[in-house]
Short mmCIF file of C-alpha atoms in Angstrom, two decimals:
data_model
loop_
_atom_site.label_atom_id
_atom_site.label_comp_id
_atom_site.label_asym_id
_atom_site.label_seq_id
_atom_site.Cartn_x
_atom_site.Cartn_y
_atom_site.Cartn_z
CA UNK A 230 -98.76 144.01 15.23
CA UNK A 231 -101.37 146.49 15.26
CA UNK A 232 -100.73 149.89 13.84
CA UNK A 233 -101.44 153.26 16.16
CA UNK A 234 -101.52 156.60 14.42
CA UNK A 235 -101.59 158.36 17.99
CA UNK A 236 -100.17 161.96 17.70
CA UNK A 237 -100.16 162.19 21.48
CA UNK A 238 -97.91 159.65 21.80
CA UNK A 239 -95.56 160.42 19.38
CA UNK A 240 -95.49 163.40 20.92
CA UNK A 241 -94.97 161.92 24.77
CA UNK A 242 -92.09 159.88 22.49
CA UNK A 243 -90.63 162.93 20.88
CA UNK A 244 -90.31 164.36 24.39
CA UNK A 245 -88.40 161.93 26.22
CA UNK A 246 -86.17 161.13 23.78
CA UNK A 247 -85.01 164.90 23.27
CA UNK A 248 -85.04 164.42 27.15
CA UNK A 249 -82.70 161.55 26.93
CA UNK A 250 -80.17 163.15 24.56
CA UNK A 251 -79.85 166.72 25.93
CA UNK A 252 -77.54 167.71 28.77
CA UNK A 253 -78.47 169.24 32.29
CA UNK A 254 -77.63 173.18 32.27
CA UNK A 255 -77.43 175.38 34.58
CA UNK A 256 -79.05 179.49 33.54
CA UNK A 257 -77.87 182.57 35.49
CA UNK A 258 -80.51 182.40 37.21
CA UNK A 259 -79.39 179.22 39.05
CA UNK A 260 -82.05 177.03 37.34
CA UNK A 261 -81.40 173.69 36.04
CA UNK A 262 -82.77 172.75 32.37
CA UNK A 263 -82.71 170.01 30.31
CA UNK A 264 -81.70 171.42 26.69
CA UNK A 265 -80.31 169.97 23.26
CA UNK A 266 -78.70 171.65 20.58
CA UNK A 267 -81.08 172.57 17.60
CA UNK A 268 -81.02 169.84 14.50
CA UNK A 269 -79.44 171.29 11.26
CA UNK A 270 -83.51 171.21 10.12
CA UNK A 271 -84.05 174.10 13.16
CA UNK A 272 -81.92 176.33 10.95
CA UNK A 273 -82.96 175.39 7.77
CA UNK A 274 -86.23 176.06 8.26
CA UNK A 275 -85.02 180.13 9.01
CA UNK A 276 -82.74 180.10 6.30
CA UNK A 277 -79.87 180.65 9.02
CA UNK A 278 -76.97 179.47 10.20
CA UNK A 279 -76.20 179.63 13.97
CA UNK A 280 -75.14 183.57 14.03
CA UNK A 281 -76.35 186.49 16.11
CA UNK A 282 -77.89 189.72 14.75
CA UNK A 283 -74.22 191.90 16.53
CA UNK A 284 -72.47 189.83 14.12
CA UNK A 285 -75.23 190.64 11.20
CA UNK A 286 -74.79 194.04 11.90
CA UNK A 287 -70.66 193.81 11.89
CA UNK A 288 -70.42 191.64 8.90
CA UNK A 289 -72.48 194.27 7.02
CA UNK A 290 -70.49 197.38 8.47
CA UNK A 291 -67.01 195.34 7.64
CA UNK A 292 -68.30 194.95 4.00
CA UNK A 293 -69.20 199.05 3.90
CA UNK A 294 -72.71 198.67 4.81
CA UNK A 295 -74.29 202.22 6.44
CA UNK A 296 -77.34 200.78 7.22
CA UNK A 297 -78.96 199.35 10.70
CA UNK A 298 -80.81 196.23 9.66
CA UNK A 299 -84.31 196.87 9.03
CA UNK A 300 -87.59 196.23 10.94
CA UNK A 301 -88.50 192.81 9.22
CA UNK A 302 -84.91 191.86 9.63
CA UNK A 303 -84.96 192.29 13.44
CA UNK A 304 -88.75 190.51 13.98
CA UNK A 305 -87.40 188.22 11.95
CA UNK A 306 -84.46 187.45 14.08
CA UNK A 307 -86.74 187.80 17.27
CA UNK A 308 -88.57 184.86 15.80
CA UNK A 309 -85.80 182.58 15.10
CA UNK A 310 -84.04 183.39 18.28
CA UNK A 311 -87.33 182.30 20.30
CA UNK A 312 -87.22 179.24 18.11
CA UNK A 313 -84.42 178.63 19.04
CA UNK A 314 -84.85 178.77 22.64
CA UNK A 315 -88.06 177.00 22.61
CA UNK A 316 -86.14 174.43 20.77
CA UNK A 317 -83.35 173.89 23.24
CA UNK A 318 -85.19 173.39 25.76
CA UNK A 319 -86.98 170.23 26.47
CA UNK A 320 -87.65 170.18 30.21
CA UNK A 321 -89.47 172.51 31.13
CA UNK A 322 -91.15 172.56 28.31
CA UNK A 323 -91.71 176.27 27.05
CA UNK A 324 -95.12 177.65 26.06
CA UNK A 325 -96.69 180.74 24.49
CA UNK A 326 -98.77 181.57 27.47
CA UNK A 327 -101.15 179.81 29.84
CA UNK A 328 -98.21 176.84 31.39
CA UNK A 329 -99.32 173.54 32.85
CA UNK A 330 -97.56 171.16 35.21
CA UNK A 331 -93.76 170.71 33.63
CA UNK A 332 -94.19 173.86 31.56
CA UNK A 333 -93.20 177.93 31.96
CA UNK A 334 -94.35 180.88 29.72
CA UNK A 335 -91.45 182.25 27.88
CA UNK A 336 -92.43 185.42 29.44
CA UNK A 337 -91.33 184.78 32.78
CA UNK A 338 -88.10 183.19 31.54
CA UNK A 339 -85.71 186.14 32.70
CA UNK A 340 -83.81 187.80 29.77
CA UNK A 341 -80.17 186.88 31.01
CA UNK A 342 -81.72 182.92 31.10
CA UNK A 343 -82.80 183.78 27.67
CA UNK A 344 -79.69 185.20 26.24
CA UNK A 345 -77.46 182.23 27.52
CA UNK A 346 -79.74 179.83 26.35
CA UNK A 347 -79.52 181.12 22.69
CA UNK A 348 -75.66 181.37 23.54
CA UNK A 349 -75.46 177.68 23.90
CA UNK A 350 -77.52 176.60 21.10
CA UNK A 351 -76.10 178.21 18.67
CA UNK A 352 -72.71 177.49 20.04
CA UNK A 353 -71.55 181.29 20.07
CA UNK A 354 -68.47 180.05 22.99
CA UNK A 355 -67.03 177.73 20.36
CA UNK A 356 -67.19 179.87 17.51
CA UNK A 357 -65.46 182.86 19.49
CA UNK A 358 -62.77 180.40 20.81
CA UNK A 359 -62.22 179.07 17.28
CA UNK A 360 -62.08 183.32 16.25
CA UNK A 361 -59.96 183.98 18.63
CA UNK A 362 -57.45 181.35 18.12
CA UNK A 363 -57.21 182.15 13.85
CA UNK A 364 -56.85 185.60 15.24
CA UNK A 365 -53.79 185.15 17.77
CA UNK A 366 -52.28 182.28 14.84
CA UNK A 367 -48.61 182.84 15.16
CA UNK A 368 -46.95 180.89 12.14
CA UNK A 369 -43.49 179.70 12.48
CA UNK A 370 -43.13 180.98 9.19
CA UNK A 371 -40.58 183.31 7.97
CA UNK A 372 -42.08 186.77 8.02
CA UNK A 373 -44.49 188.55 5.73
CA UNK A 374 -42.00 188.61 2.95
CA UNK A 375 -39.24 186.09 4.21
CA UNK A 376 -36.90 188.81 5.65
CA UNK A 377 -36.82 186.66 8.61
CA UNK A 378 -34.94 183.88 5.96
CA UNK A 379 -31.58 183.23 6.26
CA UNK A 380 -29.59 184.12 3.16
CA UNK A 381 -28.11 180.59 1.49
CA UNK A 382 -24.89 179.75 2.81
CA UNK A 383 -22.21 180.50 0.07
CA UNK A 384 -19.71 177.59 -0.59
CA UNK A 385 -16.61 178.08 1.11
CA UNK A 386 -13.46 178.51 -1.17
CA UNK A 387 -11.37 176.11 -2.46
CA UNK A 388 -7.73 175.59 -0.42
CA UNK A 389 -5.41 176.05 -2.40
CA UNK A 390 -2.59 173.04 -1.87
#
């Protein structure tokens, strides 16, 4: 067997096999896209995990934080949340500028298109069901403090025959 070192092609391969693994979904917009969930790497590489700059900005006012995050901190969050959607989506395939047959300019991808294909990726449905459902946790314990415990049952007295 002869041995290719083709970048092109590994490309092409790259392609349809993110192609074959992603699922069909439907934007806003009504478009159809073909779109897979960023690897584990995708995040990595940002030094993130799958969370949106709203919950950034809670997490750091919950922990007494004053501060709006600062101007590197959002570009830098603009970066990884265009990586992100460049990611996701496989067909079309999304491009700087300048879009060929089977390809669209982020810039003309409409913003609510953007923000539910970020959504998606970074799984922000599941992670607000999961929230939600720790939050509304009813235990069928017994109370904060166990007032809602029964007090032991006292043996009953001995008859007297």
């Amino acid at each position: 067997m002869s041995k290719t070192y083709d970048a092109a092609l590994w490309r092409k391969r790259a392609a349809e096999f993110g192609a074959e693994r992603g699922v069909d979904l439907e934007l806003p917009s009504g478009m159809v896209v073909r779109a897979v969930r960023p690897d584990p790497e995708t995040w990595m590489l940002h030094g993130r995990l799958p969370t949106s700059l709203a919950a950034a900005i809670k997490a750091a006012k919950d922990n007494g934080a004053a501060e709006a995050p600062s101007d590197d901190q959002i570009l830098a969050f603009g970066r990884f949340y265009h990586d992100v959607i460049v990611t996701a989506v496989v067909r079309p395939r999304i491009v700087a500028a300048d879009p060929g047959d089977g390809e669209i300019a982020y810039a003309e991808i409409p913003g609510e298109d953007l923000d539910f294909i970020y959504k998606w990726a970074t799984r922000q449905a599941e992670v607000a069901d999961l929230a939600s459902f720790r939050a509304h946790r009813r235990d069928a314990g017994a109370g904060d403090h166990g007032q809602d415990l029964r007090p032991a049952a006292k043996p009953a007295g001995r008859r007297r025959g």
